PDB file of C-alpha atoms and ligand atoms in Angstrom:
ATOM      1  CA  UNK A  17      15.527 -21.532  36.120  1.00 48.00           C
ATOM      2  CA  UNK A  18      12.637 -24.138  35.091  1.00 51.00           C
ATOM      3  CA  UNK A  19      10.169 -22.058  33.131  1.00 53.00           C
ATOM      4  CA  UNK A  20       6.363 -22.693  34.171  1.00 54.00           C
ATOM      5  CA  UNK A  21       4.313 -24.782  31.744  1.00 50.00           C
ATOM      6  CA  UNK A  22       2.186 -21.786  30.527  1.00 50.00           C
ATOM      7  CA  UNK A  23       5.279 -20.425  29.034  1.00 60.00           C
ATOM      8  CA  UNK A  24       4.787 -22.401  25.925  1.00 77.00           C
ATOM      9  CA  UNK A  25       5.014 -19.320  23.920  1.00 87.00           C
ATOM     10  CA  UNK A  26       4.717 -17.562  20.544  1.00 92.00           C
ATOM     11  CA  UNK A  27       6.071 -14.236  20.129  1.00 94.00           C
ATOM     12  CA  UNK A  28       6.658 -11.866  17.425  1.00 96.00           C
ATOM     13  CA  UNK A  29       7.477  -8.139  18.244  1.00 97.00           C
ATOM     14  CA  UNK A  30       8.822  -5.542  15.815  1.00 97.00           C
ATOM     15  CA  UNK A  31      12.019  -3.435  16.885  1.00 97.00           C
ATOM     16  CA  UNK A  32       9.850  -0.649  18.627  1.00 97.00           C
ATOM     17  CA  UNK A  33       7.963  -3.341  20.798  1.00 97.00           C
ATOM     18  CA  UNK A  34      10.972  -5.562  21.467  1.00 97.00           C
ATOM     19  CA  UNK A  35      12.524  -2.390  23.029  1.00 97.00           C
ATOM     20  CA  UNK A  36       9.190  -1.592  24.994  1.00 96.00           C
ATOM     21  CA  UNK A  37       8.849  -5.060  26.534  1.00 95.00           C
ATOM     22  CA  UNK A  38      12.417  -5.634  26.728  1.00 94.00           C
ATOM     23  CA  UNK A  39      12.662  -5.800  30.513  1.00 92.00           C
ATOM     24  CA  UNK A  40       8.870  -6.890  31.034  1.00 94.00           C
ATOM     25  CA  UNK A  41       6.169  -9.445  30.488  1.00 95.00           C
ATOM     26  CA  UNK A  42       4.183  -8.221  27.249  1.00 96.00           C
ATOM     27  CA  UNK A  43       1.035  -9.973  28.248  1.00 96.00           C
ATOM     28  CA  UNK A  44       1.192  -8.301  31.734  1.00 96.00           C
ATOM     29  CA  UNK A  45       2.036  -4.790  30.286  1.00 97.00           C
ATOM     30  CA  UNK A  46      -0.665  -4.799  27.967  1.00 97.00           C
ATOM     31  CA  UNK A  47      -3.323  -5.965  30.419  1.00 95.00           C
ATOM     32  CA  UNK A  48      -2.445  -2.907  32.774  1.00 96.00           C
ATOM     33  CA  UNK A  49      -2.247  -0.562  29.781  1.00 96.00           C
ATOM     34  CA  UNK A  50      -4.596   2.428  29.763  1.00 92.00           C
ATOM     35  CA  UNK A  51      -6.167   3.405  26.481  1.00 96.00           C
ATOM     36  CA  UNK A  52      -9.386   4.124  24.629  1.00 98.00           C
ATOM     37  CA  UNK A  53     -11.553   0.901  24.935  1.00 98.00           C
ATOM     38  CA  UNK A  54     -13.389   0.184  21.648  1.00 97.00           C
ATOM     39  CA  UNK A  55     -14.740  -3.266  22.520  1.00 96.00           C
ATOM     40  CA  UNK A  56     -14.981  -5.266  25.772  1.00 96.00           C
ATOM     41  CA  UNK A  57     -16.523  -8.600  26.349  1.00 93.00           C
ATOM     42  CA  UNK A  58     -15.502 -11.425  28.757  1.00 88.00           C
ATOM     43  CA  UNK A  59     -12.850 -12.876  27.102  1.00 89.00           C
ATOM     44  CA  UNK A  60     -11.803 -10.083  24.729  1.00 94.00           C
ATOM     45  CA  UNK A  61     -10.759  -6.169  24.955  1.00 97.00           C
ATOM     46  CA  UNK A  62      -9.846  -4.159  21.961  1.00 98.00           C
ATOM     47  CA  UNK A  63      -8.232  -0.887  22.672  1.00 98.00           C
ATOM     48  CA  UNK A  64      -6.016   2.107  21.177  1.00 98.00           C
ATOM     49  CA  UNK A  65      -3.209   3.333  23.030  1.00 98.00           C
ATOM     50  CA  UNK A  66      -0.176   5.507  22.413  1.00 97.00           C
ATOM     51  CA  UNK A  67       3.506   4.654  22.581  1.00 97.00           C
ATOM     52  CA  UNK A  68       6.332   7.087  21.310  1.00 96.00           C
ATOM     53  CA  UNK A  69       3.855   9.600  19.700  1.00 96.00           C
ATOM     54  CA  UNK A  70       2.277   6.895  17.523  1.00 97.00           C
ATOM     55  CA  UNK A  71      -1.240   5.166  18.101  1.00 98.00           C
ATOM     56  CA  UNK A  72      -1.514   1.415  18.067  1.00 98.00           C
ATOM     57  CA  UNK A  73      -4.613  -0.976  18.533  1.00 98.00           C
ATOM     58  CA  UNK A  74      -4.060  -3.871  20.960  1.00 98.00           C
ATOM     59  CA  UNK A  75      -6.586  -6.930  21.072  1.00 98.00           C
ATOM     60  CA  UNK A  76      -6.177  -9.005  23.944  1.00 97.00           C
ATOM     61  CA  UNK A  77      -7.841 -12.496  24.365  1.00 95.00           C
ATOM     62  CA  UNK A  78      -8.130 -14.336  27.460  1.00 91.00           C
ATOM     63  CA  UNK A  79      -9.049 -18.154  27.731  1.00 80.00           C
ATOM     64  CA  UNK A  80     -12.315 -18.707  26.766  1.00 73.00           C
ATOM     65  CA  UNK A  81     -13.032 -21.473  29.316  1.00 75.00           C
ATOM     66  CA  UNK A  82     -14.145 -25.090  28.430  1.00 78.00           C
ATOM     67  CA  UNK A  83     -17.651 -24.290  28.927  1.00 78.00           C
ATOM     68  CA  UNK A  84     -17.543 -21.732  26.137  1.00 77.00           C
ATOM     69  CA  UNK A  85     -15.541 -24.295  23.813  1.00 75.00           C
ATOM     70  CA  UNK A  86     -18.440 -27.036  24.586  1.00 78.00           C
ATOM     71  CA  UNK A  87     -21.054 -24.676  24.065  1.00 79.00           C
ATOM     72  CA  UNK A  88     -19.795 -23.745  20.503  1.00 75.00           C
ATOM     73  CA  UNK A  89     -18.999 -27.360  19.756  1.00 77.00           C
ATOM     74  CA  UNK A  90     -22.658 -28.392  20.659  1.00 78.00           C
ATOM     75  CA  UNK A  91     -23.755 -25.813  18.117  1.00 73.00           C
ATOM     76  CA  UNK A  92     -21.344 -26.613  15.650  1.00 70.00           C
ATOM     77  CA  UNK A  93     -19.960 -23.465  15.767  1.00 71.00           C
ATOM     78  CA  UNK A  94     -16.220 -22.679  15.854  1.00 68.00           C
ATOM     79  CA  UNK A  95     -14.850 -21.292  19.275  1.00 65.00           C
ATOM     80  CA  UNK A  96     -12.469 -18.241  18.761  1.00 67.00           C
ATOM     81  CA  UNK A  97      -9.482 -19.304  20.740  1.00 69.00           C
ATOM     82  CA  UNK A  98      -7.566 -16.171  20.220  1.00 88.00           C
ATOM     83  CA  UNK A  99      -5.223 -13.464  18.367  1.00 95.00           C
ATOM     84  CA  UNK A 100      -3.604 -16.449  16.535  1.00 94.00           C
ATOM     85  CA  UNK A 101      -6.769 -16.544  13.982  1.00 94.00           C
ATOM     86  CA  UNK A 102      -6.039 -12.795  13.275  1.00 97.00           C
ATOM     87  CA  UNK A 103      -2.445 -13.157  12.866  1.00 97.00           C
ATOM     88  CA  UNK A 104      -2.638 -16.127  10.503  1.00 96.00           C
ATOM     89  CA  UNK A 105      -5.483 -14.138   8.282  1.00 97.00           C
ATOM     90  CA  UNK A 106      -3.499 -11.117   7.948  1.00 98.00           C
ATOM     91  CA  UNK A 107      -0.535 -12.753   6.982  1.00 98.00           C
ATOM     92  CA  UNK A 108      -2.599 -14.679   4.267  1.00 97.00           C
ATOM     93  CA  UNK A 109      -4.146 -11.393   3.149  1.00 98.00           C
ATOM     94  CA  UNK A 110      -0.904  -9.933   2.647  1.00 98.00           C
ATOM     95  CA  UNK A 111       0.373 -12.646   0.414  1.00 97.00           C
ATOM     96  CA  UNK A 112      -2.834 -12.107  -1.824  1.00 96.00           C
ATOM     97  CA  UNK A 113      -2.299  -8.187  -1.781  1.00 96.00           C
ATOM     98  CA  UNK A 114      -5.285  -7.457   0.229  1.00 98.00           C
ATOM     99  CA  UNK A 115      -4.740  -4.382   2.226  1.00 98.00           C
ATOM    100  CA  UNK A 116      -5.167  -4.797   5.884  1.00 98.00           C
ATOM    101  CA  UNK A 117      -3.678  -3.907   9.203  1.00 98.00           C
ATOM    102  CA  UNK A 118      -0.152  -3.799   9.941  1.00 98.00           C
ATOM    103  CA  UNK A 119       0.917  -6.117  12.766  1.00 98.00           C
ATOM    104  CA  UNK A 120       3.824  -4.909  15.186  1.00 98.00           C
ATOM    105  CA  UNK A 121       3.093  -7.457  17.659  1.00 98.00           C
ATOM    106  CA  UNK A 122       1.809 -10.826  18.380  1.00 97.00           C
ATOM    107  CA  UNK A 123       1.994 -13.200  21.270  1.00 97.00           C
ATOM    108  CA  UNK A 124       0.113 -16.452  22.642  1.00 95.00           C
ATOM    109  CA  UNK A 125       1.077 -18.474  25.621  1.00 94.00           C
ATOM    110  CA  UNK A 126      -0.410 -21.614  27.256  1.00 89.00           C
ATOM    111  CA  UNK A 127      -1.172 -25.072  26.082  1.00 81.00           C
ATOM    112  CA  UNK A 128      -4.329 -25.723  27.352  1.00 81.00           C
ATOM    113  CA  UNK A 129      -7.138 -24.391  24.639  1.00 76.00           C
ATOM    114  CA  UNK A 130      -9.370 -23.168  27.550  1.00 78.00           C
ATOM    115  CA  UNK A 131      -6.802 -20.967  29.130  1.00 85.00           C
ATOM    116  CA  UNK A 132      -4.553 -19.751  25.839  1.00 90.00           C
ATOM    117  CA  UNK A 133      -3.812 -16.038  26.392  1.00 94.00           C
ATOM    118  CA  UNK A 134      -3.032 -14.004  23.109  1.00 96.00           C
ATOM    119  CA  UNK A 135      -2.615 -10.423  21.910  1.00 97.00           C
ATOM    120  CA  UNK A 136      -2.243  -8.864  18.575  1.00 98.00           C
ATOM    121  CA  UNK A 137      -0.970  -5.114  18.139  1.00 98.00           C
ATOM    122  CA  UNK A 138      -1.316  -3.362  15.141  1.00 98.00           C
ATOM    123  CA  UNK A 139      -0.740   0.148  13.866  1.00 98.00           C
ATOM    124  CA  UNK A 140      -3.507   2.525  13.987  1.00 98.00           C
ATOM    125  CA  UNK A 141      -4.943   2.970  10.345  1.00 98.00           C
ATOM    126  CA  UNK A 142      -5.146   6.873  10.646  1.00 97.00           C
ATOM    127  CA  UNK A 143      -6.979   9.268   8.227  1.00 97.00           C
ATOM    128  CA  UNK A 144      -9.765   6.530   7.682  1.00 98.00           C
ATOM    129  CA  UNK A 145     -13.211   6.189   7.760  1.00 98.00           C
ATOM    130  CA  UNK A 146     -15.424   2.916   7.849  1.00 98.00           C
ATOM    131  CA  UNK A 147     -17.663   2.156   5.072  1.00 98.00           C
ATOM    132  CA  UNK A 148     -20.660   2.170   7.531  1.00 97.00           C
ATOM    133  CA  UNK A 149     -19.982   5.513   8.524  1.00 97.00           C
ATOM    134  CA  UNK A 150     -18.904   6.924   4.946  1.00 97.00           C
ATOM    135  CA  UNK A 151     -22.311   5.429   3.576  1.00 96.00           C
ATOM    136  CA  UNK A 152     -24.458   6.410   6.525  1.00 93.00           C
ATOM    137  CA  UNK A 153     -26.223   9.346   4.587  1.00 91.00           C
ATOM    138  CA  UNK A 154     -26.267   7.773   1.237  1.00 93.00           C
ATOM    139  CA  UNK A 155     -30.303   7.331   1.438  1.00 89.00           C
ATOM    140  CA  UNK A 156     -30.749  11.199   1.755  1.00 91.00           C
ATOM    141  CA  UNK A 157     -27.916  12.484  -0.141  1.00 91.00           C
ATOM    142  CA  UNK A 158     -26.786   9.972  -2.508  1.00 91.00           C
ATOM    143  CA  UNK A 159     -23.109   9.989  -3.707  1.00 94.00           C
ATOM    144  CA  UNK A 160     -21.919  10.629  -7.169  1.00 95.00           C
ATOM    145  CA  UNK A 161     -22.683   7.365  -9.332  1.00 95.00           C
ATOM    146  CA  UNK A 162     -18.672   7.100 -10.038  1.00 96.00           C
ATOM    147  CA  UNK A 163     -18.157   6.994  -6.241  1.00 96.00           C
ATOM    148  CA  UNK A 164     -20.760   4.534  -5.718  1.00 96.00           C
ATOM    149  CA  UNK A 165     -19.759   2.342  -8.651  1.00 97.00           C
ATOM    150  CA  UNK A 166     -16.023   2.328  -7.879  1.00 98.00           C
ATOM    151  CA  UNK A 167     -16.714   1.402  -4.231  1.00 98.00           C
ATOM    152  CA  UNK A 168     -19.247  -1.457  -5.283  1.00 98.00           C
ATOM    153  CA  UNK A 169     -16.535  -2.813  -7.688  1.00 97.00           C
ATOM    154  CA  UNK A 170     -13.934  -2.753  -4.939  1.00 98.00           C
ATOM    155  CA  UNK A 171     -15.687  -4.247  -2.379  1.00 98.00           C
ATOM    156  CA  UNK A 172     -16.745  -7.037  -4.782  1.00 96.00           C
ATOM    157  CA  UNK A 173     -13.222  -7.437  -5.721  1.00 96.00           C
ATOM    158  CA  UNK A 174     -11.901  -7.835  -2.413  1.00 97.00           C
ATOM    159  CA  UNK A 175     -14.674 -10.329  -1.431  1.00 97.00           C
ATOM    160  CA  UNK A 176     -13.777 -12.534  -4.622  1.00 94.00           C
ATOM    161  CA  UNK A 177     -10.226 -12.582  -4.084  1.00 95.00           C
ATOM    162  CA  UNK A 178     -10.462 -13.351  -0.351  1.00 96.00           C
ATOM    163  CA  UNK A 179     -13.077 -16.005  -1.124  1.00 95.00           C
ATOM    164  CA  UNK A 180     -11.163 -17.833  -3.977  1.00 92.00           C
ATOM    165  CA  UNK A 181      -7.967 -17.871  -1.727  1.00 94.00           C
ATOM    166  CA  UNK A 182      -9.906 -19.813   0.815  1.00 95.00           C
ATOM    167  CA  UNK A 183     -10.592 -17.036   3.492  1.00 97.00           C
ATOM    168  CA  UNK A 184     -13.897 -16.498   4.815  1.00 97.00           C
ATOM    169  CA  UNK A 185     -14.025 -13.334   7.431  1.00 97.00           C
ATOM    170  CA  UNK A 186     -17.072 -14.229   9.340  1.00 96.00           C
ATOM    171  CA  UNK A 187     -17.513 -10.608  10.504  1.00 96.00           C
ATOM    172  CA  UNK A 188     -17.756  -9.161   6.862  1.00 98.00           C
ATOM    173  CA  UNK A 189     -19.761  -6.034   7.444  1.00 98.00           C
ATOM    174  CA  UNK A 190     -19.272  -2.593   6.005  1.00 98.00           C
ATOM    175  CA  UNK A 191     -17.959  -1.311   9.327  1.00 98.00           C
ATOM    176  CA  UNK A 192     -14.766  -3.718   8.967  1.00 98.00           C
ATOM    177  CA  UNK A 193     -13.783  -1.846   5.753  1.00 98.00           C
ATOM    178  CA  UNK A 194     -11.795   1.452   6.217  1.00 98.00           C
ATOM    179  CA  UNK A 195     -11.635   3.802   3.353  1.00 98.00           C
ATOM    180  CA  UNK A 196      -8.341   5.758   3.245  1.00 98.00           C
ATOM    181  CA  UNK A 197      -9.246   9.246   3.109  1.00 97.00           C
ATOM    182  CA  UNK A 198      -5.860  10.846   1.666  1.00 92.00           C
ATOM    183  CA  UNK A 199      -5.166   7.879  -0.901  1.00 92.00           C
ATOM    184  CA  UNK A 200      -3.786   8.879  -4.155  1.00 93.00           C
ATOM    185  CA  UNK A 201      -6.340   6.208  -5.848  1.00 94.00           C
ATOM    186  CA  UNK A 202     -10.073   6.144  -4.744  1.00 96.00           C
ATOM    187  CA  UNK A 203     -11.002   3.785  -3.401  1.00 98.00           C
ATOM    188  CA  UNK A 204      -8.154   2.255  -1.059  1.00 98.00           C
ATOM    189  CA  UNK A 205      -9.922   0.137   1.403  1.00 98.00           C
ATOM    190  CA  UNK A 206      -8.243  -1.891   4.306  1.00 98.00           C
ATOM    191  CA  UNK A 207      -9.974  -4.922   5.785  1.00 98.00           C
ATOM    192  CA  UNK A 208      -9.937  -5.229   9.600  1.00 98.00           C
ATOM    193  CA  UNK A 209     -11.097  -7.443  12.293  1.00 98.00           C
ATOM    194  CA  UNK A 210      -9.955 -10.988  11.319  1.00 97.00           C
ATOM    195  CA  UNK A 211     -10.168 -12.533  14.613  1.00 95.00           C
ATOM    196  CA  UNK A 212     -12.900 -14.916  13.358  1.00 94.00           C
ATOM    197  CA  UNK A 213     -11.582 -15.992  10.008  1.00 96.00           C
ATOM    198  CA  UNK A 214     -11.247 -19.272   8.706  1.00 95.00           C
ATOM    199  CA  UNK A 215      -8.933 -20.464   5.907  1.00 95.00           C
ATOM    200  CA  UNK A 216      -9.645 -23.509   4.049  1.00 94.00           C
ATOM    201  CA  UNK A 217      -8.007 -24.709   0.820  1.00 93.00           C
ATOM    202  CA  UNK A 218     -10.937 -24.289  -1.010  1.00 91.00           C
ATOM    203  CA  UNK A 219     -13.937 -22.464   0.907  1.00 93.00           C
ATOM    204  CA  UNK A 220     -17.026 -24.165   1.357  1.00 92.00           C
ATOM    205  CA  UNK A 221     -20.314 -22.381  -0.121  1.00 92.00           C
ATOM    206  CA  UNK A 222     -21.839 -21.994   3.349  1.00 93.00           C
ATOM    207  CA  UNK A 223     -18.994 -19.697   4.302  1.00 95.00           C
ATOM    208  CA  UNK A 224     -19.198 -17.814   1.296  1.00 95.00           C
ATOM    209  CA  UNK A 225     -23.094 -17.227   1.788  1.00 95.00           C
ATOM    210  CA  UNK A 226     -22.523 -16.563   5.451  1.00 96.00           C
ATOM    211  CA  UNK A 227     -20.171 -13.675   4.361  1.00 97.00           C
ATOM    212  CA  UNK A 228     -21.831 -12.272   1.478  1.00 97.00           C
ATOM    213  CA  UNK A 229     -25.173 -12.402   3.491  1.00 97.00           C
ATOM    214  CA  UNK A 230     -23.549 -10.236   6.369  1.00 98.00           C
ATOM    215  CA  UNK A 231     -22.154  -7.720   4.027  1.00 98.00           C
ATOM    216  CA  UNK A 232     -25.760  -7.155   2.433  1.00 97.00           C
ATOM    217  CA  UNK A 233     -27.295  -7.152   5.780  1.00 98.00           C
ATOM    218  CA  UNK A 234     -24.616  -4.241   6.793  1.00 97.00           C
ATOM    219  CA  UNK A 235     -25.543  -2.608   3.535  1.00 97.00           C
ATOM    220  CA  UNK A 236     -29.442  -2.817   3.489  1.00 95.00           C
ATOM    221  CA  UNK A 237     -29.957   0.766   4.930  1.00 93.00           C
ATOM    222  CA  UNK A 238     -27.863   2.706   2.360  1.00 95.00           C
ATOM    223  CA  UNK A 239     -30.190   2.364  -0.482  1.00 92.00           C
ATOM    224  CA  UNK A 240     -28.716   0.141  -2.976  1.00 94.00           C
ATOM    225  CA  UNK A 241     -30.754  -0.292  -6.125  1.00 94.00           C
ATOM    226  CA  UNK A 242     -31.427  -3.420  -7.775  1.00 93.00           C
ATOM    227  CA  UNK A 243     -28.706  -2.212 -10.318  1.00 95.00           C
ATOM    228  CA  UNK A 244     -26.053  -1.701  -7.741  1.00 95.00           C
ATOM    229  CA  UNK A 245     -26.784  -5.477  -6.380  1.00 94.00           C
ATOM    230  CA  UNK A 246     -26.277  -6.757  -9.737  1.00 92.00           C
ATOM    231  CA  UNK A 247     -23.117  -4.837 -10.274  1.00 95.00           C
ATOM    232  CA  UNK A 248     -21.862  -6.339  -7.068  1.00 95.00           C
ATOM    233  CA  UNK A 249     -23.004  -9.837  -8.378  1.00 92.00           C
ATOM    234  CA  UNK A 250     -20.864  -9.138 -11.651  1.00 91.00           C
ATOM    235  CA  UNK A 251     -17.654  -7.766 -10.266  1.00 92.00           C
ATOM    236  CA  UNK A 252     -17.902 -10.651  -7.706  1.00 92.00           C
ATOM    237  CA  UNK A 253     -18.275 -13.381 -10.310  1.00 88.00           C
ATOM    238  CA  UNK A 254     -15.685 -11.940 -12.544  1.00 80.00           C
ATOM    239  CA  UNK A 255     -12.811 -12.182 -10.575  1.00 70.00           C
ATOM    240  CA  UNK A 256     -12.550 -15.711 -10.493  1.00 68.00           C
ATOM    241  CA  UNK A 257     -13.776 -18.508 -12.872  1.00 64.00           C
ATOM    242  CA  UNK A 258     -14.634 -20.837  -9.918  1.00 64.00           C
ATOM    243  CA  UNK A 259     -17.060 -18.021  -8.337  1.00 66.00           C
ATOM    244  CA  UNK A 260     -19.414 -18.074 -11.217  1.00 68.00           C
ATOM    245  CA  UNK A 261     -22.384 -16.955  -8.982  1.00 70.00           C
ATOM    246  CA  UNK A 262     -23.411 -14.460 -11.356  1.00 66.00           C
ATOM    247  CA  UNK A 263     -26.416 -16.200 -12.874  1.00 69.00           C
ATOM    248  CA  UNK A 264     -26.912 -18.480  -9.985  1.00 80.00           C
ATOM    249  CA  UNK A 265     -30.329 -17.246  -9.001  1.00 84.00           C
ATOM    250  CA  UNK A 266     -30.555 -20.131  -6.021  1.00 89.00           C
ATOM    251  CA  UNK A 267     -27.053 -18.857  -4.767  1.00 90.00           C
ATOM    252  CA  UNK A 268     -28.284 -15.136  -4.528  1.00 91.00           C
ATOM    253  CA  UNK A 269     -31.458 -16.196  -3.317  1.00 93.00           C
ATOM    254  CA  UNK A 270     -29.796 -17.907  -0.220  1.00 94.00           C
ATOM    255  CA  UNK A 271     -27.746 -14.844   0.429  1.00 95.00           C
ATOM    256  CA  UNK A 272     -30.899 -12.825   0.551  1.00 95.00           C
ATOM    257  CA  UNK A 273     -33.011 -14.969   2.513  1.00 97.00           C
ATOM    258  CA  UNK A 274     -29.963 -15.333   5.109  1.00 97.00           C
ATOM    259  CA  UNK A 275     -29.501 -11.551   5.196  1.00 97.00           C
ATOM    260  CA  UNK A 276     -33.231 -11.087   5.700  1.00 97.00           C
ATOM    261  CA  UNK A 277     -33.293 -13.430   8.615  1.00 97.00           C
ATOM    262  CA  UNK A 278     -30.385 -11.424  10.010  1.00 97.00           C
ATOM    263  CA  UNK A 279     -32.308  -8.343   9.713  1.00 96.00           C
ATOM    264  CA  UNK A 280     -35.468  -9.914  11.392  1.00 96.00           C
ATOM    265  CA  UNK A 281     -33.287 -10.855  14.263  1.00 97.00           C
ATOM    266  CA  UNK A 282     -30.972  -8.066  14.689  1.00 96.00           C
ATOM    267  CA  UNK A 283     -32.921  -4.985  13.123  1.00 95.00           C
ATOM    268  CA  UNK A 284     -31.137  -2.613  11.204  1.00 92.00           C
ATOM    269  CA  UNK A 285     -27.325  -2.618  11.160  1.00 90.00           C
ATOM    270  CA  UNK A 286     -26.856   0.951  12.424  1.00 78.00           C
TER     271      UNK A 286
HETATM  272  N1  ATP B 306      -5.469  -1.131  13.189  1.00 50.16           N
HETATM  273  C1  ATP B 306      -6.656  -0.312  13.413  1.00 50.16           C
HETATM  274  N2  ATP B 306      -6.608   0.939  12.729  1.00 50.16           N
HETATM  275  C2  ATP B 306      -7.973   1.555  13.077  1.00 50.16           C
HETATM  276  N3  ATP B 306      -8.986   1.439  13.660  1.00 50.16           N
HETATM  277  C3  ATP B 306      -8.719   0.182  14.458  1.00 50.16           C
HETATM  278  C4  ATP B 306      -7.897  -0.867  14.356  1.00 50.16           C
HETATM  279  N4  ATP B 306      -8.000  -2.096  14.910  1.00 50.16           N
HETATM  280  C5  ATP B 306      -9.459  -1.367  15.388  1.00 50.16           C
HETATM  281  N5  ATP B 306      -9.740  -0.569  14.962  1.00 50.16           N
HETATM  282  C6  ATP B 306     -11.092  -0.125  15.709  1.00 50.16           C
HETATM  283  O1  ATP B 306     -11.638  -0.710  16.513  1.00 50.16           O
HETATM  284  C7  ATP B 306     -12.848  -1.222  16.348  1.00 50.16           C
HETATM  285  C8  ATP B 306     -12.855  -2.465  17.029  1.00 50.16           C
HETATM  286  O2  ATP B 306     -11.886  -3.497  16.525  1.00 50.16           O
HETATM  287  P1  ATP B 306     -12.278  -4.896  15.841  1.00 50.16           P
HETATM  288  O3  ATP B 306     -13.333  -4.821  15.354  1.00 50.16           O
HETATM  289  O4  ATP B 306     -11.156  -5.634  15.477  1.00 50.16           O
HETATM  290  O5  ATP B 306     -12.547  -5.464  17.526  1.00 50.16           O
HETATM  291  P2  ATP B 306     -13.633  -6.325  17.917  1.00 50.16           P
HETATM  292  O6  ATP B 306     -12.949  -6.698  19.254  1.00 50.16           O
HETATM  293  O7  ATP B 306     -13.888  -7.509  17.023  1.00 50.16           O
HETATM  294  O8  ATP B 306     -14.674  -5.623  18.061  1.00 50.16           O
HETATM  295  P3  ATP B 306     -16.117  -5.922  17.404  1.00 50.16           P
HETATM  296  O9  ATP B 306     -16.772  -7.186  18.090  1.00 50.16           O
HETATM  297  O10 ATP B 306     -16.974  -4.623  17.810  1.00 50.16           O
HETATM  298  O11 ATP B 306     -16.266  -6.094  16.118  1.00 50.16           O
HETATM  299  C9  ATP B 306     -12.771  -1.380  14.839  1.00 50.16           C
HETATM  300  O12 ATP B 306     -14.472  -1.234  14.278  1.00 50.16           O
HETATM  301  C10 ATP B 306     -12.223  -0.139  14.378  1.00 50.16           C
HETATM  302  O13 ATP B 306     -12.948   1.072  14.379  1.00 50.16           O
HETATM  303 MG1   MG B 307     -15.049  -5.557  14.897  1.00 50.16          MG
END
């Protein structure tokens, strides 16, 4: 039988999901699946579901349409074309040993960029709390210095390793760091939500500034001191010789300006 043209297909499923979808079309099954919806916008849905006693997260992307693609291009923005971006970024993070989600399924079909359908399924990172939530009460009840210092150091390390490997997250906020509550070593953090990530051979400074400013914006309400910020800059710069921004006043001024603008435009991150 001749396959329809939209069947231009990429598919990865682990054993469990191969079996689950053995008799069916994974795209259709996922679209109909009931679960707890975490996010739903026009061309994307993120939800949690259960299968064989385990919980998973699925993110489904529908074609964004040519209009959206053109609108983005006119504004010199990169359109997000689907789960492939997240799938590639997770593979890259695995190579550089940054903890992230464990992918159990990925699929993409279609050849027309405006109509590509795709999904990514990841294991639920259980027993975790986002740093946004973990740091929520820090202004009223500050944590022990050791906790604060260790977290700043680890977040700076992750940012630095990621950037020096050419990855920009592009949604680099505290809410996308999940802290494992039961890990043997503190802090164990997993980075999530990579569907806007870009990977370049050598990351341009514009993307670095965007990420760090986003992170700073998301942390503006948790009462960081000047010392904390300097600590971040020191660790961020220490990881990689190329990211020697520690004493680069102009760089940090740009980060601050961009974060301030975000605050003016969007209000507090939480
Ligand atoms: N594998 C996972 N384990 C645990 N929690 C997850 C996982 N994947 C997603 N989540 C939860 O679902 C939320 C939404 O996921 P994600 O941020 O990737 O989707 P999104 O569609 O980009 O949403 P948003 O636009 O709100 O960022 C996350 O902030 C997190 O709370
Ligand atoms: Mg998100």
